[in-house]
Amino acid sequence: MRGIFSVTVENRSGVLSKIAGLFARRGFNIEQLTVGETDDPTVSSITIVSEGDDRTMEQIEKQLNKQIDVIKVRHLNALHSIEREGVIIKVNYTRSNRLDIMEICSVIGAKIVYMGTQSLVIEYFGEPEMVQSLLLNLRPMGIQEVARTGELALQKEQK
Amino acid sequence: MITGAQALVNGLRDQGVSVCFGYPGVAIAPFYDCLAQQTEIRHILVRTEQSAGHAASGYARMTGKPGVCITTSGPGATNLMTALATAYADSVPLIAITGQVSSQLLGHDVFQEVDTTGTAEAFVKYSYLVKNAADIPRIIKEAFYIANSGRKGPVLIDVPVDIQKSSFKEYEPGEINLRGYKPYTKGNSVQITKILKLLDKAKHPLICVGGGVILGDAISEVRQFAEKTNIPVVSTMMGIGVMPKNHPLYFGMLGSNGKPYANRAVLKSDVMVIVGARVADRAITTPNNVEKNTTIIHIDIDTAEIGKNMGFTIPLVGDAKYIFGEMLEKSAEGNHKEWIEELQEIKKSCVDPRVFHDEYVNPCRFVQILSDKMDDNAVYVADVGQNQMWSADNYITKRGRFLTTGGQGTMGYSIPAAIGAKLSDENRQVVAVCGDGGFQMSMMELGTMRQHHVPIKIVIIQNNYLGLVREYQHKTYHDRYMAVSLEGSPDFEKIAEAYGMPYYYLEKNEDIEKTVDEFLAEKGAALMVCRVYELDQVKG
Ligand SMILES: Cc1ncc(C[n+]2csc(CCOP(=O)(O)OP(=O)(O)O)c2C)c(N)n1
Ligand SMILES: [Mg+2]
């Protein structure tokens, strides 16, 4: 099972290493990790995507909560949260694959943001699944480099 | 104006610290210079930093307040790590103050620099690397609060030497504001009622007590609850002391080194309340078997303990003293006559298969007589190894305390911890019981005892082996002994003499009473060697 944890923490030095260390020590997976500031400069937000059975997910949540620098932990599930990921992709560009690339981009809604003589850079921000499918479809063109934000997630309004 | 070092000393004094344990060095010199200019806080110079941590642990466990230990940077700090890990595993509140190289040199690998907070990360409850002297008053206040609330544990404060020297205007701790830390949960009353119902219906209820009952000051509540409801009790090693040894409801220590009848009681129970215990591998070796037949109720102050080692349990997070106080009040009187009789039958049928060599002292008898002859409120500090198992198994609980390290099993713990315990209350009798291996890990602390006049009693259970490992090699590797002989041990009588301590040697069962009497009657510190047969076993 995959779990997404949206964690708000004190914006202090060393906090990220405490969180990462916790995952390493206890043998929890980190599939993706995203860190950023929030609108409150004393608070940072960390989104962690992990994988494991129910018991592991429960332990992750509890161990995160135990950290003194952790202010709040939300264990998100797909139904009740908004998940997004951003990506920029540098892909080989030739006369023969040009139309294919444009078609893929327009179907998925990605934008070409740079055009060189032999490569293009494409940007996309959307559902994580669509990021995967964009990458999958561009792969035959020859992907040179990829940079991803990692998954970002927020909880929807609670009913 | 006030310096960082002065702020550290002020902070300790504000927290009511009267004793600290440490070892100086240049990176902590400004702090020591401030200690020199006051009299409220006594400093005990140990002989290695690990002992500073263990002594602070013994002190903390007796007073219920954090113990304070101090080291310099680099090797001073790394020497302390074992003690921090030991305290962390046993949830003992400590404040460790370590000197550090100058803040502008951090990360440059200069002389005696180690990443102390990074090194200790896995076994402190929280740590600070101080960047501003003006933060020190708040940090000290927070550190004591964190260490001694919720699930207790060590907190580390690493202070670069330039920060100790730098000055700031006003000593103002301010309010504690830790928005991510809410350690106080009383215990949900709906859940308490549910648990009482379950226990009421149970045919074979059982309570398993752990060290958390002692840390949470809940001994009398738990005992009274067991008595009112007539529910039998077993204990983990850290829970020894909650129930008197001869209590009719007490069925001993469970686990791989415990009593077979305690383990049978666990397997036969239909509802078991585990309180203040991690239920780690040494206590319950086959959690899956237990889960199948037993409804498990797990009460702990630390949510993360619940469900960590055991699968499905009925959780109750909160303070054991409060919860058992409530349960005591709300519960009906119980009668489990048949179940208790059944357990008593099982207990009777468990004959001890061990034969102790009568040429030397029987360690079980020795511990019984020693603990019985000790003052009612005395402190018994058990080290690690076979001697620890014999101690745990035979210690007679009265109003005293049994201290040992269950979580890490750190050899050498007993002597420094006993020093700390003694300094918490000079009127209490304190006895450390260790193996001949463990003794040699902390032997240098006889110097600390002599220098600071700490009159503890030390017993060495001498078998000339690292006995517990030898026993393991006997069973697992068919007597292919490797690195377990302690040949080359010193003449302990001469060691005692060198430190000016009276010395007792006991090697015959018939002399136990007399020798123990004389030994305990000593006014000052004393050393006793109790010679046991080399191949005596913990298990049959
Ligand atoms: C610091 C440390 N090192 C190693 C061990 C592993 N160990 C556990 S018991 C034991 C033997 C202890 O020997 P001794 O102190 O003589 O006690 P005995 O078992 O003989 O009573 C050892 C080496 C340990 N627990 N702690
Ligand atoms: Mg030995």
XYZ file of C-alpha atoms and ligand atoms in Angstrom:
726
model
C 0.000 0.000 0.000
C 1.121 3.504 -0.771
C 0.733 6.244 1.765
C 1.141 9.974 1.483
C 2.035 11.919 4.584
C 1.698 15.637 4.646
C 3.740 16.869 7.577
C 4.101 20.373 8.926
C 7.285 20.942 10.902
C 9.153 23.698 12.694
C 11.298 25.526 10.173
C 14.605 24.894 11.978
C 17.930 23.595 10.811
C 18.317 19.863 11.191
C 14.636 19.004 11.091
C 14.730 17.418 7.660
C 17.646 15.235 8.687
C 15.732 14.139 11.784
C 12.789 13.086 9.635
C 14.935 11.388 7.002
C 16.961 9.686 9.755
C 13.798 8.394 11.356
C 12.752 6.749 8.087
C 16.189 5.238 7.508
C 16.532 3.941 11.073
C 13.210 2.262 11.243
C 13.420 0.820 7.764
C 10.527 2.838 6.362
C 10.583 3.498 2.631
C 10.822 6.958 1.188
C 9.595 6.920 -2.375
C 9.342 10.656 -2.670
C 10.126 13.548 -0.431
C 9.239 17.169 -1.019
C 10.080 20.053 1.256
C 8.947 23.617 1.100
C 8.071 26.677 3.085
C 4.503 27.479 3.959
C 2.922 30.908 4.210
C 4.122 30.958 7.819
C 7.914 31.399 7.741
C 8.342 29.449 10.984
C 6.677 26.383 9.483
C 7.835 24.079 6.680
C 5.818 21.495 4.897
C 7.132 18.059 4.022
C 5.305 15.617 1.803
C 6.480 12.029 2.019
C 5.294 9.185 -0.143
C 5.966 5.783 1.362
C 5.091 2.185 0.729
C 4.286 -0.589 3.194
C 1.578 -2.577 4.951
C -1.066 -1.076 7.218
C 0.998 -1.617 10.331
C 3.974 0.205 8.809
C 1.772 3.109 7.754
C 0.404 3.342 11.268
C 3.922 3.275 12.734
C 5.107 5.972 10.313
C 2.312 8.242 11.383
C 2.926 7.587 15.080
C 6.684 7.960 14.860
C 6.315 11.215 12.930
C 3.910 12.490 15.550
C 6.414 11.644 18.249
C 8.997 14.014 16.780
C 9.003 17.170 18.808
C 9.603 19.358 15.743
C 6.613 17.888 13.948
C 3.568 20.089 14.362
C 0.990 18.061 12.479
C 0.854 14.851 10.477
C -1.829 14.065 7.944
C -1.998 10.624 6.448
C -3.694 11.401 3.155
C -5.763 9.092 1.082
C -6.536 9.660 -2.562
C -10.257 10.182 -2.072
C -9.843 12.978 0.382
C -6.854 14.807 -0.957
C -5.500 16.661 -3.931
C -2.233 15.287 -5.232
C -0.066 16.999 -7.795
C 3.384 16.717 -9.229
C 5.464 18.966 -11.423
C 8.063 17.879 -13.953
C 10.382 19.320 -16.588
C 11.720 17.022 -19.250
C 14.466 17.512 -21.795
C 13.791 15.328 -24.781
C 15.578 14.684 -28.105
C 14.131 16.701 -30.887
C 14.413 15.815 -34.569
C 12.358 16.646 -37.568
C 10.852 13.185 -37.568
C 9.603 13.113 -33.940
C 8.438 16.697 -33.809
C 4.801 16.009 -34.555
C 4.671 13.085 -32.145
C 6.001 15.222 -29.324
C 3.563 18.019 -30.008
C 0.698 15.580 -30.082
C 1.635 13.971 -26.779
C 1.982 17.387 -25.175
C -1.320 18.632 -26.406
C -3.194 15.511 -25.319
C -1.754 15.660 -21.837
C -1.686 19.419 -21.582
C 2.081 19.847 -21.233
C 3.849 22.931 -22.491
C 7.001 23.298 -24.534
C 9.023 25.935 -22.737
C 12.339 25.766 -24.576
C 13.262 24.815 -28.074
C 16.858 24.218 -29.072
C 18.140 22.717 -32.294
C 18.358 19.155 -30.993
C 16.299 19.192 -27.828
C 13.099 20.493 -26.341
C 12.193 21.180 -22.736
C 8.662 20.343 -21.724
C 6.966 21.349 -18.510
C 3.955 19.817 -16.910
C 2.119 20.101 -13.628
C -0.734 17.759 -12.864
C -1.842 14.534 -11.345
C 1.044 12.203 -10.549
C -0.458 9.558 -12.794
C -0.380 11.935 -15.758
C 3.256 12.755 -15.058
C 3.975 9.045 -15.337
C 2.107 8.731 -18.574
C 3.806 11.781 -20.055
C 7.199 10.257 -19.260
C 6.148 6.898 -20.634
C 5.022 8.397 -23.909
C 8.075 10.588 -24.317
C 10.522 7.784 -23.585
C 10.630 6.469 -27.202
C 11.725 9.957 -28.308
C 14.803 9.754 -26.117
C 14.613 11.558 -22.794
C 17.851 13.308 -21.878
C 17.085 14.628 -18.409
C 14.195 14.877 -16.009
C 13.592 17.013 -12.937
C 10.534 16.332 -10.776
C 9.116 18.112 -7.775
C 7.961 14.938 -6.089
C 4.375 14.586 -5.041
C 2.623 17.464 -3.354
C -0.566 16.858 -1.486
C -3.201 18.699 0.474
C -6.249 17.478 2.281
C -9.662 18.491 0.945
C -12.226 20.182 3.104
C -13.334 17.841 5.840
C -16.979 16.904 5.853
C 25.419 41.089 30.857
C 25.654 37.366 31.275
C 27.674 34.740 29.389
C 26.345 31.573 27.808
C 28.233 29.495 30.366
C 26.696 31.428 33.256
C 23.298 31.007 31.674
C 23.835 27.245 31.585
C 24.692 27.178 35.278
C 21.782 29.508 36.137
C 19.454 27.339 34.119
C 20.505 24.197 35.962
C 20.127 25.959 39.285
C 16.658 27.221 38.323
C 15.684 23.644 37.603
C 16.714 22.649 41.099
C 19.803 20.699 40.094
C 22.061 20.041 43.069
C 24.369 17.351 41.651
C 25.822 16.819 38.203
C 28.243 14.240 36.839
C 30.923 15.042 34.332
C 34.377 15.188 32.878
C 35.979 18.442 31.709
C 37.909 19.461 28.613
C 38.769 22.670 26.802
C 35.532 22.823 24.806
C 33.497 22.937 28.020
C 36.004 24.950 30.071
C 33.942 28.179 30.314
C 31.069 26.188 31.832
C 33.396 24.548 34.369
C 34.801 27.945 35.252
C 31.293 29.086 36.160
C 30.722 25.935 38.200
C 33.862 26.855 40.114
C 32.308 30.130 41.200
C 29.225 28.747 42.888
C 28.356 26.219 45.570
C 24.781 25.169 44.920
C 25.588 22.572 42.299
C 27.955 19.816 43.299
C 30.057 18.289 40.526
C 31.074 14.643 40.663
C 34.150 13.877 38.598
C 33.690 10.406 37.156
C 36.503 8.397 35.583
C 35.033 8.052 32.109
C 32.161 9.910 30.471
C 30.001 6.815 30.080
C 29.826 6.664 33.862
C 28.639 10.279 33.993
C 25.613 9.250 31.945
C 24.942 6.095 33.950
C 25.353 7.939 37.251
C 22.922 10.600 36.060
C 20.577 7.751 35.146
C 20.747 6.209 38.632
C 20.147 9.660 40.096
C 17.193 10.324 37.788
C 15.542 6.993 38.458
C 15.631 7.626 42.183
C 14.558 11.261 42.174
C 12.132 11.265 39.255
C 13.962 14.355 38.012
C 16.352 14.505 35.050
C 19.937 13.570 35.853
C 22.573 15.932 34.510
C 25.814 14.871 32.823
C 28.493 17.011 31.243
C 31.310 16.244 28.838
C 33.692 18.000 26.531
C 33.521 17.747 22.727
C 34.811 14.952 20.482
C 35.938 11.911 22.478
C 34.220 13.199 25.619
C 30.925 13.303 23.788
C 31.378 9.972 22.001
C 32.266 8.284 25.302
C 28.885 9.411 26.563
C 26.913 7.836 23.714
C 26.499 4.378 25.270
C 24.963 5.935 28.346
C 22.564 8.019 26.239
C 21.483 4.958 24.280
C 21.012 3.054 27.537
C 18.897 5.807 29.069
C 16.874 6.196 25.887
C 16.023 2.495 25.765
C 14.922 2.571 29.405
C 13.082 5.926 29.120
C 15.237 7.604 31.747
C 15.251 11.428 31.752
C 18.731 12.901 31.331
C 20.127 16.291 30.411
C 23.474 15.945 28.647
C 25.469 19.118 28.147
C 28.381 18.697 25.773
C 31.043 21.224 24.833
C 31.616 21.772 21.138
C 34.256 23.447 19.011
C 33.752 27.112 18.140
C 30.655 27.673 16.044
C 32.547 29.245 13.156
C 34.734 26.120 12.975
C 31.818 23.670 12.896
C 32.103 21.372 9.920
C 35.815 21.997 9.436
C 36.927 18.759 11.145
C 39.070 20.644 13.613
C 40.597 19.176 16.766
C 38.045 17.277 18.870
C 35.150 17.995 16.591
C 32.478 15.389 16.106
C 28.937 15.928 14.983
C 27.582 15.244 18.461
C 23.916 15.956 17.842
C 24.065 13.938 14.634
C 25.762 11.028 16.364
C 23.250 10.955 19.175
C 20.212 11.499 16.973
C 18.972 7.911 17.106
C 18.925 7.731 20.894
C 17.987 11.081 22.312
C 14.467 12.318 22.736
C 15.555 15.709 21.479
C 18.739 17.649 20.909
C 19.922 21.214 20.551
C 22.985 22.648 18.889
C 23.079 26.094 20.458
C 23.701 28.918 17.995
C 22.929 31.869 20.242
C 23.834 32.320 23.877
C 20.618 34.239 24.452
C 18.644 31.081 23.608
C 20.211 29.137 26.480
C 17.742 30.091 29.225
C 14.816 28.941 27.103
C 16.633 25.838 25.877
C 17.432 24.647 29.401
C 13.853 25.126 30.482
C 12.528 23.303 27.432
C 15.074 20.519 27.722
C 14.061 19.680 31.296
C 10.425 19.770 30.321
C 10.910 17.492 27.321
C 13.156 15.042 29.173
C 10.774 14.557 32.062
C 7.340 14.615 30.467
C 5.407 12.077 28.458
C 7.642 9.156 27.689
C 10.800 10.299 29.413
C 14.224 10.264 27.834
C 17.590 11.964 27.357
C 17.901 15.457 25.889
C 21.230 16.671 24.563
C 22.431 20.276 24.539
C 25.576 20.796 22.473
C 27.173 24.178 23.196
C 30.046 25.541 21.080
C 32.752 27.036 23.233
C 32.447 30.537 21.722
C 28.744 30.535 22.598
C 29.632 29.682 26.195
C 31.911 32.723 26.249
C 29.674 35.175 24.440
C 27.516 37.570 26.401
C 23.949 38.687 26.158
C 21.838 41.182 28.008
C 19.241 39.563 30.114
C 18.563 36.110 31.513
C 14.976 35.513 30.490
C 13.775 31.945 29.929
C 10.327 32.995 28.737
C 7.456 30.639 28.194
C 7.802 27.157 26.799
C 6.182 27.042 23.401
C 6.478 23.639 21.791
C 3.474 23.454 19.527
C 4.419 20.024 18.189
C 4.759 18.459 21.626
C 1.738 17.511 23.670
C 2.888 14.857 26.086
C -0.025 14.818 28.480
C -2.852 12.488 27.770
C -4.848 11.261 30.690
C -6.559 8.307 29.112
C -9.888 8.130 27.350
C -12.690 7.358 29.786
C -14.858 5.533 27.231
C -11.939 3.247 26.512
C -11.345 2.722 30.235
C -14.941 1.592 30.694
C -14.622 -0.745 27.721
C -11.505 -2.303 29.184
C -13.127 -2.823 32.558
C -16.010 -4.622 30.843
C -13.607 -6.896 29.016
C -11.744 -7.691 32.202
C -14.975 -8.304 34.026
C -16.036 -10.909 31.498
C -12.617 -12.552 31.235
C -12.091 -16.008 32.698
C -8.301 -15.843 32.636
C -7.341 -12.191 32.941
C -3.723 -11.197 33.447
C -1.810 -7.954 34.000
C 1.705 -7.580 32.648
C 3.582 -4.695 34.245
C 6.618 -2.978 32.732
C 9.062 -0.263 33.725
C 6.522 2.390 32.755
C 4.557 1.637 35.917
C 7.585 2.666 37.996
C 8.474 5.635 35.775
C 4.845 6.758 35.893
C 4.716 6.449 39.681
C 1.741 4.096 39.393
C 2.900 1.185 41.550
C 0.320 1.562 44.268
C -2.578 2.111 41.831
C -1.658 -0.972 39.806
C -1.155 -3.140 42.892
C -4.437 -2.056 44.424
C -6.291 -2.632 41.178
C -4.899 -6.167 40.900
C -5.868 -6.832 44.507
C -9.375 -5.453 44.205
C -10.130 -7.368 41.010
C -8.020 -10.396 41.956
C -6.201 -10.438 38.670
C -2.818 -12.181 38.592
C 0.245 -10.182 37.595
C 3.428 -10.956 35.691
C 6.274 -8.531 35.126
C 8.932 -7.656 32.590
C 12.465 -7.215 33.896
C 12.007 -3.460 34.069
C 8.771 -3.964 35.998
C 10.459 -5.809 38.840
C 9.619 -4.058 42.072
C 6.008 -3.318 41.162
C 4.837 -6.486 42.910
C 6.382 -7.954 46.042
C 8.003 -11.286 45.277
C 5.785 -13.299 47.575
C 2.503 -11.636 46.721
C -0.140 -14.323 46.095
C -1.167 -12.644 42.841
C 2.368 -12.357 41.480
C 3.609 -14.944 39.022
C 7.077 -13.681 38.298
C 9.038 -12.260 35.406
C 8.081 -13.377 31.935
C 10.294 -13.783 28.912
C 13.124 -15.869 27.606
C 15.033 -15.383 30.854
C 12.004 -15.412 33.089
C 9.906 -17.960 34.911
C 8.301 -20.729 32.864
C 5.074 -20.314 34.832
C 4.928 -16.611 33.987
C 5.125 -17.493 30.298
C 2.496 -20.195 30.715
C 0.228 -17.663 32.377
C 0.620 -15.394 29.332
C -0.235 -18.207 26.923
C -3.227 -19.303 28.986
C -4.684 -15.855 29.543
C -7.754 -14.780 27.602
C -7.438 -11.056 28.321
C -4.070 -9.513 29.092
C -3.456 -5.915 30.086
C 0.053 -4.815 29.208
C 1.001 -1.594 30.956
C 4.153 0.463 30.457
C 6.032 -2.222 28.537
C 7.445 -2.391 25.029
C 6.737 -6.102 24.830
C 10.072 -6.523 23.087
C 11.555 -9.817 21.954
C 13.090 -10.773 25.298
C 9.765 -10.450 27.079
C 7.384 -12.025 24.602
C 9.300 -14.158 22.137
C 6.305 -15.339 20.136
C 3.834 -12.455 20.005
C 1.881 -14.137 17.220
C 0.987 -17.115 19.399
C -0.223 -14.866 22.151
C -2.261 -12.696 19.808
C -4.205 -15.688 18.531
C -5.743 -16.684 21.836
C -5.592 -13.563 23.925
C -7.286 -10.229 23.729
C -4.513 -7.777 24.395
C -5.068 -4.413 25.982
C -2.040 -2.190 25.726
C -1.732 0.823 28.001
C 1.170 3.157 27.353
C 2.033 6.837 27.471
C 3.681 6.494 24.064
C 1.182 5.898 21.239
C 3.939 4.579 19.027
C 4.597 1.642 21.374
C 1.091 0.374 20.905
C 0.918 -2.021 18.000
C 4.663 -1.773 17.325
C 5.641 -5.242 18.488
C 2.240 -6.802 18.970
C -0.344 -6.895 16.203
C -3.916 -6.176 17.061
C -4.380 -4.695 20.488
C -6.934 -2.581 22.224
C -5.048 0.655 22.736
C -5.230 3.022 25.641
C -2.840 5.930 25.499
C -2.229 7.792 28.682
C -0.755 8.130 32.092
C -0.677 4.830 34.014
C -1.233 6.502 37.375
C -4.358 8.254 36.172
C -5.711 5.265 34.252
C -5.252 2.762 37.062
C -6.592 5.272 39.540
C -9.751 5.493 37.432
C -9.924 1.742 36.911
C -9.516 1.150 40.626
C -12.397 3.454 41.357
C -14.740 2.171 38.659
C -14.025 -1.549 38.844
C -16.079 -4.117 40.662
C -14.407 -6.519 43.021
C -13.365 -9.672 41.237
C -12.783 -13.250 42.118
C -10.695 -15.493 39.940
C -10.175 -18.257 42.426
C -10.022 -21.104 39.907
C -7.676 -19.280 37.587
C -5.360 -18.309 40.412
C -5.395 -21.862 41.724
C -4.618 -23.153 38.273
C -1.639 -20.810 38.059
C -0.490 -21.843 41.500
C -0.627 -25.479 40.416
C 1.426 -24.657 37.340
C 3.879 -22.770 39.490
C 4.263 -25.750 41.811
C 4.750 -28.134 38.906
C 7.577 -26.055 37.440
C 10.539 -27.575 39.177
C 13.819 -25.824 38.704
C 15.972 -28.291 36.754
C 19.192 -26.532 37.688
C 21.648 -28.066 40.054
C 23.958 -25.573 41.645
C 27.363 -26.777 42.592
C 27.502 -26.855 46.364
C 31.226 -26.405 46.400
C 30.609 -22.692 45.867
C 27.900 -20.189 46.628
C 24.487 -20.750 45.099
C 23.824 -17.379 43.407
C 20.057 -17.662 43.796
C 20.300 -18.185 47.506
C 22.837 -15.439 47.782
C 20.579 -12.864 46.097
C 17.633 -13.890 48.258
C 19.595 -13.520 51.467
C 21.320 -10.311 50.384
C 18.122 -8.584 49.278
C 16.300 -9.797 52.350
C 18.973 -8.468 54.684
C 19.245 -5.121 52.928
C 17.291 -2.206 54.397
C 13.600 -2.217 53.519
C 13.986 0.845 51.302
C 17.414 -0.061 49.918
C 18.403 0.218 46.271
C 19.643 -2.891 44.476
C 21.413 -2.140 41.196
C 21.900 -5.191 38.995
C 24.467 -5.204 36.210
C 24.212 -7.427 33.125
C 24.755 -11.115 32.460
C 23.957 -14.253 34.418
C 24.274 -12.249 37.608
C 21.487 -9.954 36.361
C 19.179 -12.866 35.690
C 19.922 -14.363 39.100
C 19.277 -10.962 40.644
C 16.046 -10.346 38.768
C 14.844 -13.825 39.567
C 15.591 -13.858 43.270
C 15.492 -10.257 44.431
C 13.065 -9.872 47.300
C 10.977 -6.755 46.795
C 10.077 -4.733 49.844
C 9.918 -0.963 49.768
C 13.192 -0.625 47.909
C 14.123 -0.201 44.291
C 15.559 -2.618 41.780
C 17.486 -0.791 39.064
C 18.892 -2.427 35.980
C 19.159 -1.773 32.279
C 16.626 -3.865 30.422
C 16.508 -2.109 27.086
C 20.185 -2.220 26.165
C 21.701 -4.535 28.754
C 24.755 -2.344 29.074
C 27.580 -4.041 31.001
C 29.189 -1.746 33.523
C 25.948 0.083 34.322
C 25.589 -0.939 37.945
C 28.482 0.805 39.679
C 28.044 4.292 38.199
C 24.246 3.997 38.443
C 24.623 3.026 42.107
C 26.832 6.085 42.657
C 24.096 8.275 41.171
C 21.412 6.551 43.232
C 23.401 7.020 46.431
C 23.950 10.708 45.743
C 20.212 11.178 45.355
C 19.721 10.216 48.987
C 22.713 9.626 51.201
C 20.573 7.886 53.805
C 19.581 5.046 51.545
C 21.547 1.852 51.401
C 22.722 1.168 47.848
C 24.204 -2.113 46.648
C 25.539 -2.777 43.147
C 25.705 -6.413 42.103
C 27.760 -7.169 39.011
C 29.667 -9.916 37.235
C 33.427 -10.130 37.149
C 33.231 -8.953 33.520
C 30.902 -6.040 34.179
C 32.920 -4.967 37.206
C 36.004 -4.604 35.038
C 34.099 -2.312 32.703
C 33.488 0.189 35.511
C 36.263 -0.646 37.963
C 37.777 2.800 37.565
C 34.750 4.322 39.291
C 36.115 3.127 42.633
C 38.210 6.264 42.278
C 35.088 8.415 41.936
C 33.617 6.774 45.032
C 36.769 7.423 47.004
C 37.221 10.999 45.882
C 33.632 12.010 46.549
C 32.983 9.747 49.546
C 30.181 7.723 48.018
C 29.666 4.779 50.357
C 28.039 2.188 48.113
C 28.466 -1.565 48.467
C 29.666 -3.570 45.500
C 29.247 -7.301 45.057
C 31.104 -9.137 42.303
C 29.558 -12.467 41.355
C 32.735 -14.177 40.274
C 32.580 -17.100 37.873
C 35.740 -16.264 35.918
C 33.688 -16.120 32.756
C 31.571 -13.818 30.684
C 29.008 -16.208 32.017
C 25.933 -15.427 29.971
C 27.851 -15.648 26.716
C 29.578 -18.810 27.933
C 26.169 -20.315 28.666
C 25.094 -19.384 25.158
C 28.172 -20.964 23.624
C 27.550 -24.049 25.732
C 24.041 -24.443 24.368
C 24.465 -23.176 20.833
C 28.022 -24.149 19.967
C 28.430 -27.233 22.148
C 31.044 -25.844 24.475
C 33.245 -24.402 21.754
C 34.218 -21.547 24.028
C 35.617 -18.465 22.406
C 36.597 -15.232 24.133
C 34.604 -15.869 27.283
C 37.268 -16.770 29.808
C 38.216 -13.966 32.167
C 41.615 -15.380 32.976
C 43.828 -12.444 33.822
C 41.327 -10.743 36.086
C 43.071 -8.847 38.836
C 43.221 -9.890 42.455
C 40.061 -8.116 43.588
C 41.290 -7.994 47.159
C 44.233 -5.903 46.035
C 41.943 -3.674 44.015
C 39.851 -3.079 47.126
C 42.970 -2.390 49.123
C 44.293 -0.007 46.492
C 41.143 2.080 46.824
C 41.032 1.760 50.599
C 37.890 -0.363 50.711
C 37.170 -3.204 53.120
C 37.059 -6.522 51.285
C 34.924 -9.625 51.827
C 35.275 -12.984 50.173
C 32.443 -15.474 50.189
C 32.737 -18.967 48.759
C 30.647 -21.232 50.983
C 26.880 -21.375 51.233
C 27.005 -21.702 54.994
C 28.844 -18.369 55.268
C 26.358 -16.285 53.272
C 24.381 -14.931 56.233
C 27.332 -13.979 58.345
C 29.371 -12.432 55.540
C 26.407 -10.474 54.202
C 25.654 -9.167 57.697
C 29.198 -7.931 58.163
C 29.399 -6.530 54.673
C 26.163 -4.562 54.999
C 27.170 -3.311 58.420
C 30.170 -1.488 56.950
C 29.752 2.251 57.351
C 31.584 3.191 54.199
C 32.035 1.620 50.801
C 32.908 -2.058 50.688
C 33.654 -4.707 48.091
C 32.571 -8.325 48.237
C 33.460 -11.151 45.926
C 30.895 -13.907 45.867
C 32.455 -16.932 44.243
C 30.043 -19.092 42.288
C 30.697 -22.252 40.306
C 32.083 -21.473 36.849
C 29.512 -23.484 34.931
C 26.369 -22.474 36.823
C 23.515 -21.714 34.472
C 20.679 -19.244 34.252
C 18.533 -21.813 32.527
C 18.379 -25.541 33.148
C 28.833 -3.399 26.892
C 28.439 -4.781 26.618
N 29.251 -5.598 25.892
C 28.891 -6.881 25.647
C 27.717 -7.380 26.095
C 27.311 -8.821 25.806
N 27.236 -9.580 27.061
C 26.070 -9.817 27.692
S 26.282 -10.644 29.123
C 27.933 -10.723 28.923
C 28.793 -11.406 29.923
C 28.833 -10.703 31.209
O 29.856 -11.265 31.987
P 29.958 -10.937 33.513
O 29.906 -9.487 33.728
O 31.115 -11.657 34.092
O 28.596 -11.524 34.075
P 28.144 -13.055 34.181
O 27.299 -13.345 32.985
O 29.367 -13.904 34.230
O 27.355 -13.104 35.431
C 28.310 -10.105 27.724
C 29.695 -10.035 27.236
C 26.884 -6.494 26.823
N 25.684 -6.862 27.280
N 27.268 -5.234 27.083
Mg 31.263 -13.481 35.061
